[in-house]
Structure formats: C-alpha cells, structure tokens
Amino acid sequence: MSTPYRRTAALVAGVVTTALLAVPAQAAPPVRVTLPGTSGHHLIGTTDLHLVDGDRADPWHPADRREVMVTVTYPAQRGGERAPWLSPGAARVQEADVADAVTGPVDWAGTRRQARTNAPVERGRWPVVLFSPGFGMAREVNATITDDLASHGYVVVSMSHTHESRWVEFPGGRMVEGTVAGDAGTFGTALDVRVADTRFTLDELTRLARGANPDAERDPLPRGLSGALDLTSVGVLGHSYGGFTAAETMYRDRRFDAGVNLDGGIAIGGDGEPGDAAKHGLDRPFMLVGADSTDPATGQRSAHTHLDPSDPSWALFWANQRGWKRDLHFSGAAHLGFTDYQVAIPRLARVLKPGVAESVIGTIDPAKSAAAQHEYLSAFFDLHLKHRDRGLFDRDDPRYPATRFVR
C-alpha cells in the first residue's frame, strides 16, 4: 500500500492540476475567489519577513545561505489596505498551473485576505503559532486558517520552505519555484530542512521580540510588533507534511508547547519509516486532525485516524503519546479540504467540471467544515497556550455533525 506522502504528492501534483480535468478555456467574465470573514473578535494585520540564516547553507542549493519567507499575521488596530491573497508572481504561477484545468478565467490576483497590510499591532502580548504547509504547497493557500486563528488573539507565522514549496516570492519580485521532487530520495532531507526552518524562524522571532529587525531588507515593521510576541507560549501547526513537521519540531525543540497535525502522516514518505515523534511520543499536547482518503492502489476509502491501517504512523504515535492527545476526524472531507481550497472550490463552481469539488475537498459541507476547523483550532490553542478551556474536547459537538473524536 502506498505511503501517506506518496498519496500527498499525488494529490498536490494531480488534484490541483490534472485531476481538475483539462477542458478548453472560453471567453467569459473571470471568477473571483472570496475568502470568508474571521470568527474571532480581533481585527488582523499582516506583514512579510525575509529571513536569511547566515549559519546554514541551503541543502538544496549549497552555494547559497538558507532563505525563508514568512507571513506574520497578528491582532491589529485599524489601518492599512486588505492584503492580497496571492502576490502578483504567485498569481501567475497559480494561473499557469490550472490553465488547462478550468473551463473559464479566474481572477487569482484579485482576491483579498481579511488581514490588512502593515496595520499597527493591537496592544498586548499574544501567544505565537508557527504554520508549515504541505509538501509542494505554498504558505499562501492556508490563509483562511491562519487569518482566523490570528483573529482569536494569536501571532501566526506562516513559513515557505524554499525550493520545495510550490513557489516563494522574495522582495523585488524574485520568484523561486519548487523543484524538489517528492520521492524516497528527498523526503528525509525535506523533513530535516523543514524542522530547521521552523526552529530558525522561532530564533528570528526571539530576536524580533528583543528589539531587532530580522528582515533581510530591514523594511519597517508594523508598529508594536516587537512587543507583541509572547514567546513563553508557542504552538506549531501544519498541514500534510507540515503536520509531520509540527510533530518532529516539537520532538526536537522544547520551546514549542503544543501542536496540531492536519491530515499528515508522521513518517518519512518515501519508505514509511516512522518519525521520532511517532516512535517516542511527545510529553506536550498534540492533536491529530484527519480527513477521508482513497488509496490509489486499491481504490479503498478509509477514515484517516489512528485506527486506520493504511497509516500505521498515527497508531504508533497514539500508542506512544504521553501528553494530552485528541484524534479529530472530519467525515467526508478530503486531504486538501484543510487548505484555502475548502472555501475557494465552491466559489469556482461554474468553471469546474463535475466531480472536481469532491476530488479536491470531499463531500463534507464546505462552510461547516471551515467553521469547525476554525473552532477546534482556536479552542485547542486557547486551552494549551492561554489555559482557557472552552469545553470543546470532552465530547462531540452537535453543531458539527461531520466531526467526531476517535478514542
């Protein structure tokens, strides 16, 4: 049976592009994606930072120092313009990726996030959560989750993993597209690079909290940002291989207090070797969140939980986890339903062929799925970083009938 990350690579390369099914484009008014409002009571701002690790050569390009682009989203005061979902360069890559996969034009560049660019930071000190995207995915396509979490009173830092992420746009418009293949020869290195990126990003946030400007261009920071980071309360969150990254980062670095894995195996993708977090467990809180999956070899559908025999890494982690744990399943969801495609696909309905929505985000109600994701993620970090128990983890919530805890 194929490993979780072979399936993930197939989803990223296939579902988002060829699995959308090519049809000739026809002249029509462009469809524009709209991202939903946030559920928290804080306004949010956002800024990008260009981080350069002077002590680390880039494993994918050893002649270069390792560069990491991050987006920082935070509770904000009023001010600034709504930030674009995709930068101009990213929008061009996205358009090219799906050019043969839609029946009409899509205005990728016109979509706006809820966050406002460089808005002043709301006064206070806020827990920090780092986010890692899936293998071959871009940090930008997880803005719905990160924006919503920030609206609940968190500084959320989304990372790109250069040369592996689908695209990374650096200041000045320099675009680096992903060239790292998802195979047995690269998955192990990719994990180590991702964990190092995550730890380095936290190092740079520590410098920021002490008054330094870690941005390589020394661009001005939003007013109040350096004093807003509560680095005594740090979480980590990731989707797919980013979920594996979250678990392994916690295993290797005790500065991270709690973590969430959105539908990612906890094993090296190429050969299925379990990660250290699966083999030894963690002594801090960690939540597994799973969708449904279809094994490409057999066509068999299963629920991705710690009881799912197709991913033994979750069972191993569950048996060894020493800290607080939950396994939350979204029935009818698909793997990419934990990205912005969950809310984007329904808005693209008139330019998608029949069956596309189900293959990308599943049969779950998209709006209810997004609402449940936001509710459970903010409640998890409220419980473990703010020590506020909203009572959401003791039993299934009737408001979200497609979600259940797997014991």
Short mmCIF file of C-alpha atoms in Angstrom, two decimals:
data_model
loop_
_atom_site.label_atom_id
_atom_site.label_comp_id
_atom_site.label_asym_id
_atom_site.label_seq_id
_atom_site.Cartn_x
_atom_site.Cartn_y
_atom_site.Cartn_z
CA MET A 1 0.00 0.00 0.00
CA SER A 2 1.32 3.47 -0.84
CA THR A 3 2.66 5.65 1.93
CA PRO A 4 0.78 8.75 3.12
CA TYR A 5 3.25 11.11 1.47
CA ARG A 6 3.20 9.35 -1.87
CA ARG A 7 -0.56 9.92 -1.73
CA THR A 8 0.00 13.52 -0.66
CA ALA A 9 2.41 14.18 -3.52
CA ALA A 10 -0.12 12.70 -5.92
CA LEU A 11 -2.83 14.94 -4.53
CA VAL A 12 -0.74 18.07 -4.83
CA ALA A 13 0.54 17.30 -8.31
CA GLY A 14 -2.64 15.71 -9.57
CA VAL A 15 -5.72 17.01 -7.83
CA VAL A 16 -4.83 20.67 -8.06
CA THR A 17 -3.79 20.41 -11.69
CA THR A 18 -4.52 17.40 -13.87
CA ALA A 19 -7.25 15.94 -11.68
CA LEU A 20 -9.28 19.06 -12.31
CA LEU A 21 -9.53 17.71 -15.87
CA ALA A 22 -8.48 19.80 -18.80
CA VAL A 23 -11.07 21.47 -20.99
CA PRO A 24 -10.65 24.33 -23.47
CA ALA A 25 -10.86 27.77 -21.88
CA GLN A 26 -13.63 30.01 -23.27
CA ALA A 27 -14.07 33.75 -23.05
CA ALA A 28 -16.17 34.60 -20.01
CA PRO A 29 -16.09 37.06 -17.12
CA PRO A 30 -13.41 35.94 -14.69
CA VAL A 31 -14.46 34.24 -11.50
CA ARG A 32 -13.05 35.77 -8.34
CA VAL A 33 -12.44 33.78 -5.18
CA THR A 34 -13.61 35.42 -1.97
CA LEU A 35 -12.22 34.32 1.37
CA PRO A 36 -14.59 34.19 4.35
CA GLY A 37 -14.63 36.54 7.30
CA THR A 38 -12.88 35.59 10.51
CA SER A 39 -14.63 34.19 13.58
CA GLY A 40 -12.60 35.93 16.29
CA HIS A 41 -13.24 39.41 17.66
CA HIS A 42 -9.84 40.91 16.81
CA LEU A 43 -9.06 42.84 13.64
CA ILE A 44 -5.95 41.45 11.98
CA GLY A 45 -2.89 42.81 10.23
CA THR A 46 -0.15 41.13 8.24
CA THR A 47 3.42 41.63 7.12
CA ASP A 48 6.05 39.55 5.31
CA LEU A 49 9.59 38.98 6.55
CA HIS A 50 12.58 37.81 4.51
CA LEU A 51 14.77 35.76 6.84
CA VAL A 52 18.30 34.64 5.95
CA ASP A 53 20.13 32.04 8.02
CA GLY A 54 23.77 33.09 7.85
CA ASP A 55 24.85 29.95 9.69
CA ARG A 56 23.20 27.43 7.37
CA ALA A 57 23.86 26.54 3.76
CA ASP A 58 20.75 25.69 1.78
CA PRO A 59 20.74 21.87 1.46
CA TRP A 60 19.02 22.14 -1.93
CA HIS A 61 21.46 24.84 -3.18
CA PRO A 62 24.62 24.56 -1.04
CA ALA A 63 26.27 27.65 -2.55
CA ASP A 64 23.51 29.80 -1.01
CA ARG A 65 22.59 30.69 2.53
CA ARG A 66 19.18 29.34 3.54
CA GLU A 67 16.38 31.86 2.96
CA VAL A 68 12.90 31.62 4.46
CA MET A 69 9.95 33.87 3.62
CA VAL A 70 7.32 34.14 6.33
CA THR A 71 4.00 35.90 6.69
CA VAL A 72 3.22 37.25 10.15
CA THR A 73 -0.50 37.76 10.91
CA TYR A 74 -1.49 39.39 14.19
CA PRO A 75 -4.24 41.15 16.16
CA ALA A 76 -4.32 44.69 14.81
CA GLN A 77 -5.65 48.17 15.17
CA ARG A 78 -7.47 49.81 12.28
CA GLY A 79 -5.39 50.84 9.31
CA GLY A 80 -3.90 49.61 6.08
CA GLU A 81 -5.35 48.05 2.96
CA ARG A 82 -6.59 44.47 2.74
CA ALA A 83 -3.68 42.24 1.79
CA PRO A 84 -3.71 40.27 -1.46
CA TRP A 85 -4.21 36.52 -1.12
CA LEU A 86 -1.55 35.84 -3.76
CA SER A 87 1.28 38.14 -4.76
CA PRO A 88 1.44 39.04 -8.47
CA GLY A 89 4.11 36.42 -9.12
CA ALA A 90 2.25 33.76 -7.17
CA ALA A 91 -0.96 34.53 -9.03
CA ARG A 92 0.83 34.00 -12.35
CA VAL A 93 2.15 30.61 -11.23
CA GLN A 94 -1.28 29.59 -9.96
CA GLU A 95 -2.91 30.66 -13.21
CA ALA A 96 -0.41 28.67 -15.25
CA ASP A 97 -0.81 25.61 -13.03
CA VAL A 98 -4.56 25.44 -13.64
CA ALA A 99 -4.72 26.90 -17.15
CA ASP A 100 -5.77 23.55 -18.60
CA ALA A 101 -7.87 22.63 -15.61
CA VAL A 102 -10.69 25.16 -15.63
CA THR A 103 -13.41 25.99 -18.13
CA GLY A 104 -13.06 29.76 -17.82
CA PRO A 105 -10.87 32.53 -16.45
CA VAL A 106 -10.20 33.02 -12.73
CA ASP A 107 -9.01 36.32 -11.27
CA TRP A 108 -6.41 34.86 -8.90
CA ALA A 109 -4.73 38.22 -8.34
CA GLY A 110 -7.92 39.99 -7.31
CA THR A 111 -8.67 38.01 -4.15
CA ARG A 112 -8.07 39.74 -0.83
CA ARG A 113 -7.46 38.35 2.64
CA GLN A 114 -9.15 39.67 5.76
CA ALA A 115 -5.80 40.90 7.13
CA ARG A 116 -4.60 44.43 6.42
CA THR A 117 -1.05 45.09 5.29
CA ASN A 118 1.25 46.52 7.97
CA ALA A 119 -1.62 47.61 10.21
CA PRO A 120 -0.48 48.70 13.69
CA VAL A 121 -0.45 45.82 16.17
CA GLU A 122 -3.17 45.74 18.82
CA ARG A 123 -1.69 46.45 22.23
CA GLY A 124 -0.96 43.35 24.28
CA ARG A 125 1.25 40.29 24.22
CA TRP A 126 -0.03 37.40 22.13
CA PRO A 127 0.91 33.71 22.00
CA VAL A 128 2.74 32.72 18.84
CA VAL A 129 1.84 29.85 16.47
CA LEU A 130 4.06 28.78 13.56
CA PHE A 131 2.47 27.20 10.47
CA SER A 132 4.09 24.81 7.95
CA PRO A 133 2.31 23.97 4.65
CA GLY A 134 2.16 20.64 2.88
CA PHE A 135 4.89 19.23 0.65
CA GLY A 136 4.92 21.15 -2.63
CA MET A 137 2.31 23.58 -1.34
CA ALA A 138 2.63 27.32 -0.75
CA ARG A 139 2.05 29.08 2.55
CA GLU A 140 -0.37 31.47 0.86
CA VAL A 141 -3.04 28.82 0.29
CA ASN A 142 -3.59 28.39 4.02
CA ALA A 143 -4.56 31.99 4.71
CA THR A 144 -8.11 31.13 5.80
CA ILE A 145 -6.88 29.10 8.77
CA THR A 146 -4.04 31.43 9.74
CA ASP A 147 -6.13 34.60 9.44
CA ASP A 148 -8.90 33.09 11.53
CA LEU A 149 -6.53 31.94 14.25
CA ALA A 150 -4.94 35.39 14.43
CA SER A 151 -8.40 36.90 14.91
CA HIS A 152 -8.65 34.93 18.17
CA GLY A 153 -5.62 36.66 19.62
CA TYR A 154 -2.53 34.93 18.21
CA VAL A 155 0.51 35.97 16.22
CA VAL A 156 0.55 33.37 13.45
CA VAL A 157 3.72 32.94 11.41
CA SER A 158 3.34 31.02 8.12
CA MET A 159 6.52 29.70 6.53
CA SER A 160 7.50 28.82 2.99
CA HIS A 161 10.10 26.09 2.53
CA THR A 162 12.23 27.40 -0.33
CA HIS A 163 12.88 25.10 -3.32
CA GLU A 164 10.24 22.67 -2.06
CA SER A 165 7.21 24.97 -1.71
CA ARG A 166 5.33 25.39 -4.99
CA TRP A 167 6.52 28.97 -5.15
CA VAL A 168 8.27 31.53 -2.96
CA GLU A 169 8.30 35.18 -3.95
CA PHE A 170 11.06 37.26 -2.38
CA PRO A 171 11.25 41.06 -2.15
CA GLY A 172 11.70 42.72 -5.52
CA GLY A 173 9.66 40.05 -7.27
CA ARG A 174 12.33 37.32 -7.32
CA MET A 175 10.39 34.09 -7.76
CA VAL A 176 11.74 30.68 -6.73
CA GLU A 177 9.54 27.82 -7.89
CA GLY A 178 9.68 24.42 -6.25
CA THR A 179 11.99 21.88 -7.87
CA VAL A 180 12.33 19.26 -5.12
CA ALA A 181 10.61 16.04 -6.14
CA GLY A 182 8.53 14.17 -3.59
CA ASP A 183 10.27 10.81 -3.60
CA ALA A 184 12.26 8.44 -1.42
CA GLY A 185 15.47 10.33 -2.10
CA THR A 186 14.20 13.69 -0.88
CA PHE A 187 11.54 13.21 1.80
CA GLY A 188 14.01 12.67 4.64
CA THR A 189 16.10 15.70 3.74
CA ALA A 190 12.95 17.76 3.27
CA LEU A 191 11.81 16.94 6.79
CA ASP A 192 15.15 17.98 8.28
CA VAL A 193 15.13 21.21 6.26
CA ARG A 194 11.59 22.00 7.37
CA VAL A 195 12.33 21.40 11.04
CA ALA A 196 15.44 23.56 10.77
CA ASP A 197 13.39 26.29 9.03
CA THR A 198 10.84 26.20 11.83
CA ARG A 199 13.42 26.39 14.61
CA PHE A 200 15.31 29.15 12.79
CA THR A 201 12.10 31.13 12.37
CA LEU A 202 11.50 30.95 16.12
CA ASP A 203 15.09 32.09 16.68
CA GLU A 204 14.42 35.12 14.48
CA LEU A 205 11.16 35.86 16.29
CA THR A 206 13.15 35.82 19.52
CA ARG A 207 15.49 38.43 18.05
CA LEU A 208 12.45 40.44 16.97
CA ALA A 209 10.99 40.31 20.48
CA ARG A 210 14.29 41.71 21.81
CA GLY A 211 14.05 44.72 19.52
CA ALA A 212 15.98 43.62 16.43
CA ASN A 213 14.60 43.75 12.90
CA PRO A 214 15.28 40.30 11.38
CA ASP A 215 14.09 41.27 7.90
CA ALA A 216 16.97 40.96 5.44
CA GLU A 217 15.95 44.21 3.70
CA ARG A 218 15.37 45.94 7.05
CA ASP A 219 11.95 47.03 5.85
CA PRO A 220 9.98 48.88 8.55
CA LEU A 221 7.98 46.61 10.84
CA PRO A 222 4.34 47.21 11.79
CA ARG A 223 4.15 49.50 14.80
CA GLY A 224 4.15 47.49 18.03
CA LEU A 225 5.16 44.13 16.55
CA SER A 226 8.32 43.55 18.58
CA GLY A 227 6.49 43.99 21.88
CA ALA A 228 3.54 41.80 20.89
CA LEU A 229 5.18 38.36 20.91
CA ASP A 230 4.63 36.17 23.96
CA LEU A 231 7.33 33.60 23.37
CA THR A 232 6.59 31.81 26.62
CA SER A 233 3.57 30.33 24.79
CA VAL A 234 4.44 28.90 21.38
CA GLY A 235 2.46 26.48 19.23
CA VAL A 236 3.11 24.80 15.90
CA LEU A 237 0.58 23.75 13.28
CA GLY A 238 0.89 22.16 9.87
CA HIS A 239 -0.97 20.54 7.01
CA SER A 240 0.13 17.23 5.46
CA TYR A 241 3.95 17.12 5.52
CA GLY A 242 3.65 20.31 7.55
CA GLY A 243 1.79 18.29 10.18
CA PHE A 244 4.71 15.86 10.29
CA THR A 245 6.98 18.90 10.53
CA ALA A 246 4.99 20.14 13.52
CA ALA A 247 5.34 16.84 15.39
CA GLU A 248 9.05 16.44 14.66
CA THR A 249 9.78 20.06 15.56
CA MET A 250 8.16 19.55 18.95
CA TYR A 251 10.20 16.39 19.46
CA ARG A 252 13.47 18.19 18.68
CA ASP A 253 12.78 21.56 20.32
CA ARG A 254 11.14 22.04 23.71
CA ARG A 255 10.35 25.69 23.05
CA PHE A 256 7.22 24.51 21.26
CA ASP A 257 4.42 23.90 23.77
CA ALA A 258 1.59 22.39 21.72
CA GLY A 259 0.95 21.26 18.16
CA VAL A 260 -1.59 20.14 15.56
CA ASN A 261 -1.21 17.86 12.55
CA LEU A 262 -3.79 18.42 9.80
CA ASP A 263 -4.03 15.09 7.95
CA GLY A 264 -0.32 14.32 7.62
CA GLY A 265 1.36 11.01 8.28
CA ILE A 266 4.09 11.01 10.94
CA ALA A 267 6.57 9.07 8.83
CA ILE A 268 9.14 9.68 6.12
CA GLY A 269 7.15 9.50 2.92
CA GLY A 270 9.49 7.52 0.74
CA ASP A 271 9.94 4.41 2.86
CA GLY A 272 7.41 4.81 5.64
CA GLU A 273 9.99 5.00 8.42
CA PRO A 274 8.15 6.50 11.41
CA GLY A 275 9.39 9.80 12.73
CA ASP A 276 10.83 10.23 16.21
CA ALA A 277 7.59 11.78 17.42
CA ALA A 278 5.71 8.64 16.39
CA LYS A 279 8.30 6.25 17.83
CA HIS A 280 8.70 8.03 21.15
CA GLY A 281 5.65 10.26 21.55
CA LEU A 282 5.61 13.77 22.99
CA ASP A 283 5.13 14.93 26.56
CA ARG A 284 3.21 18.04 25.45
CA PRO A 285 -0.27 18.42 23.92
CA PHE A 286 -0.78 17.32 20.34
CA MET A 287 -3.89 16.89 18.20
CA LEU A 288 -4.36 14.77 15.09
CA VAL A 289 -6.98 16.01 12.61
CA GLY A 290 -7.87 13.69 9.76
CA ALA A 291 -9.93 13.57 6.57
CA ASP A 292 -11.09 10.62 4.48
CA SER A 293 -8.66 9.17 1.96
CA THR A 294 -8.68 6.86 -1.04
CA ASP A 295 -5.78 4.50 -1.58
CA PRO A 296 -4.76 4.92 -5.25
CA ALA A 297 -3.60 1.31 -5.46
CA THR A 298 -6.85 -0.26 -4.29
CA GLY A 299 -9.46 2.49 -4.55
CA GLN A 300 -10.44 1.71 -0.97
CA ARG A 301 -11.71 4.64 1.09
CA SER A 302 -10.87 4.98 4.74
CA ALA A 303 -11.03 7.48 7.57
CA HIS A 304 -7.58 8.84 8.40
CA THR A 305 -7.48 8.19 12.14
CA HIS A 306 -5.15 6.32 14.49
CA LEU A 307 -7.32 3.26 13.79
CA ASP A 308 -6.63 3.43 10.02
CA PRO A 309 -4.35 0.55 8.96
CA SER A 310 -3.21 2.46 5.86
CA ASP A 311 -1.24 4.88 8.07
CA PRO A 312 0.44 2.97 10.91
CA SER A 313 2.37 6.08 11.94
CA TRP A 314 -0.75 7.52 13.56
CA ALA A 315 -1.37 4.32 15.52
CA LEU A 316 2.24 4.32 16.68
CA PHE A 317 2.08 7.96 17.71
CA TRP A 318 -1.21 7.40 19.53
CA ALA A 319 0.25 4.49 21.50
CA ASN A 320 3.39 6.41 22.47
CA GLN A 321 1.98 9.89 23.05
CA ARG A 322 2.45 10.82 26.72
CA GLY A 323 0.98 14.30 26.67
CA TRP A 324 -2.62 15.42 26.13
CA LYS A 325 -3.96 13.99 22.86
CA ARG A 326 -7.03 14.03 20.65
CA ASP A 327 -7.81 12.49 17.27
CA LEU A 328 -10.48 14.52 15.46
CA HIS A 329 -11.96 13.14 12.23
CA PHE A 330 -13.82 15.12 9.56
CA SER A 331 -16.11 12.63 7.83
CA GLY A 332 -16.50 13.29 4.11
CA ALA A 333 -13.52 15.65 3.97
CA ALA A 334 -10.63 15.27 1.53
CA HIS A 335 -6.95 15.99 2.12
CA LEU A 336 -6.92 19.44 0.51
CA GLY A 337 -10.00 20.47 2.46
CA PHE A 338 -7.63 21.77 5.16
CA THR A 339 -6.35 24.46 2.79
CA ASP A 340 -7.98 27.50 1.21
CA TYR A 341 -9.38 25.21 -1.48
CA GLN A 342 -12.06 24.30 1.07
CA VAL A 343 -13.60 27.75 0.61
CA ALA A 344 -12.26 28.53 -2.88
CA ILE A 345 -13.59 25.49 -4.74
CA PRO A 346 -17.30 26.22 -4.11
CA ARG A 347 -16.78 29.76 -5.40
CA LEU A 348 -15.22 28.37 -8.58
CA ALA A 349 -18.15 26.03 -9.22
CA ARG A 350 -19.15 27.46 -12.59
CA VAL A 351 -15.68 26.93 -14.08
CA LEU A 352 -15.05 23.44 -12.68
CA LYS A 353 -16.11 20.17 -14.28
CA PRO A 354 -18.44 17.77 -12.43
CA GLY A 355 -16.68 15.75 -9.76
CA VAL A 356 -13.84 18.21 -9.22
CA ALA A 357 -15.11 19.60 -5.93
CA GLU A 358 -15.49 16.12 -4.46
CA SER A 359 -11.99 15.07 -5.52
CA VAL A 360 -10.39 18.18 -4.02
CA ILE A 361 -12.37 18.89 -0.85
CA GLY A 362 -14.67 15.88 -0.45
CA THR A 363 -18.40 15.70 0.16
CA ILE A 364 -18.45 17.49 3.52
CA ASP A 365 -20.37 20.78 3.67
CA PRO A 366 -17.61 23.31 2.87
CA ALA A 367 -18.85 26.14 5.08
CA LYS A 368 -19.48 23.87 8.06
CA SER A 369 -16.11 22.19 7.61
CA ALA A 370 -14.29 25.53 7.58
CA ALA A 371 -16.25 26.71 10.63
CA ALA A 372 -15.41 23.52 12.53
CA GLN A 373 -11.73 23.76 11.62
CA HIS A 374 -11.57 27.32 12.91
CA GLU A 375 -13.48 26.47 16.09
CA TYR A 376 -11.37 23.47 17.05
CA LEU A 377 -8.01 25.03 16.19
CA SER A 378 -8.62 28.21 18.15
CA ALA A 379 -10.05 26.20 21.06
CA PHE A 380 -7.01 23.90 21.06
CA PHE A 381 -4.54 26.76 21.31
CA ASP A 382 -6.78 28.61 23.78
CA LEU A 383 -6.65 25.54 26.01
CA HIS A 384 -2.94 24.87 25.79
CA LEU A 385 -1.37 28.29 25.25
CA LYS A 386 -3.85 30.55 27.06
CA HIS A 387 -5.14 27.94 29.54
CA ARG A 388 -8.76 28.75 28.69
CA ASP A 389 -10.97 25.68 28.44
CA ARG A 390 -13.94 26.20 26.12
CA GLY A 391 -15.19 22.66 26.85
CA LEU A 392 -14.89 21.55 23.25
CA PHE A 393 -12.72 18.48 23.71
CA ASP A 394 -14.72 16.39 26.15
CA ARG A 395 -17.38 15.22 23.69
CA ASP A 396 -18.54 15.56 20.09
CA ASP A 397 -20.19 18.88 19.28
CA PRO A 398 -23.71 18.62 17.76
CA ARG A 399 -23.08 21.84 15.84
CA TYR A 400 -20.60 19.92 13.69
CA PRO A 401 -22.16 16.53 12.95
CA ALA A 402 -19.44 15.57 10.44
CA THR A 403 -16.72 15.77 13.09
CA ARG A 404 -16.08 13.23 15.82
CA PHE A 405 -13.36 12.34 18.28
CA VAL A 406 -11.80 8.92 17.71
CA ARG A 407 -10.93 7.29 21.03
#
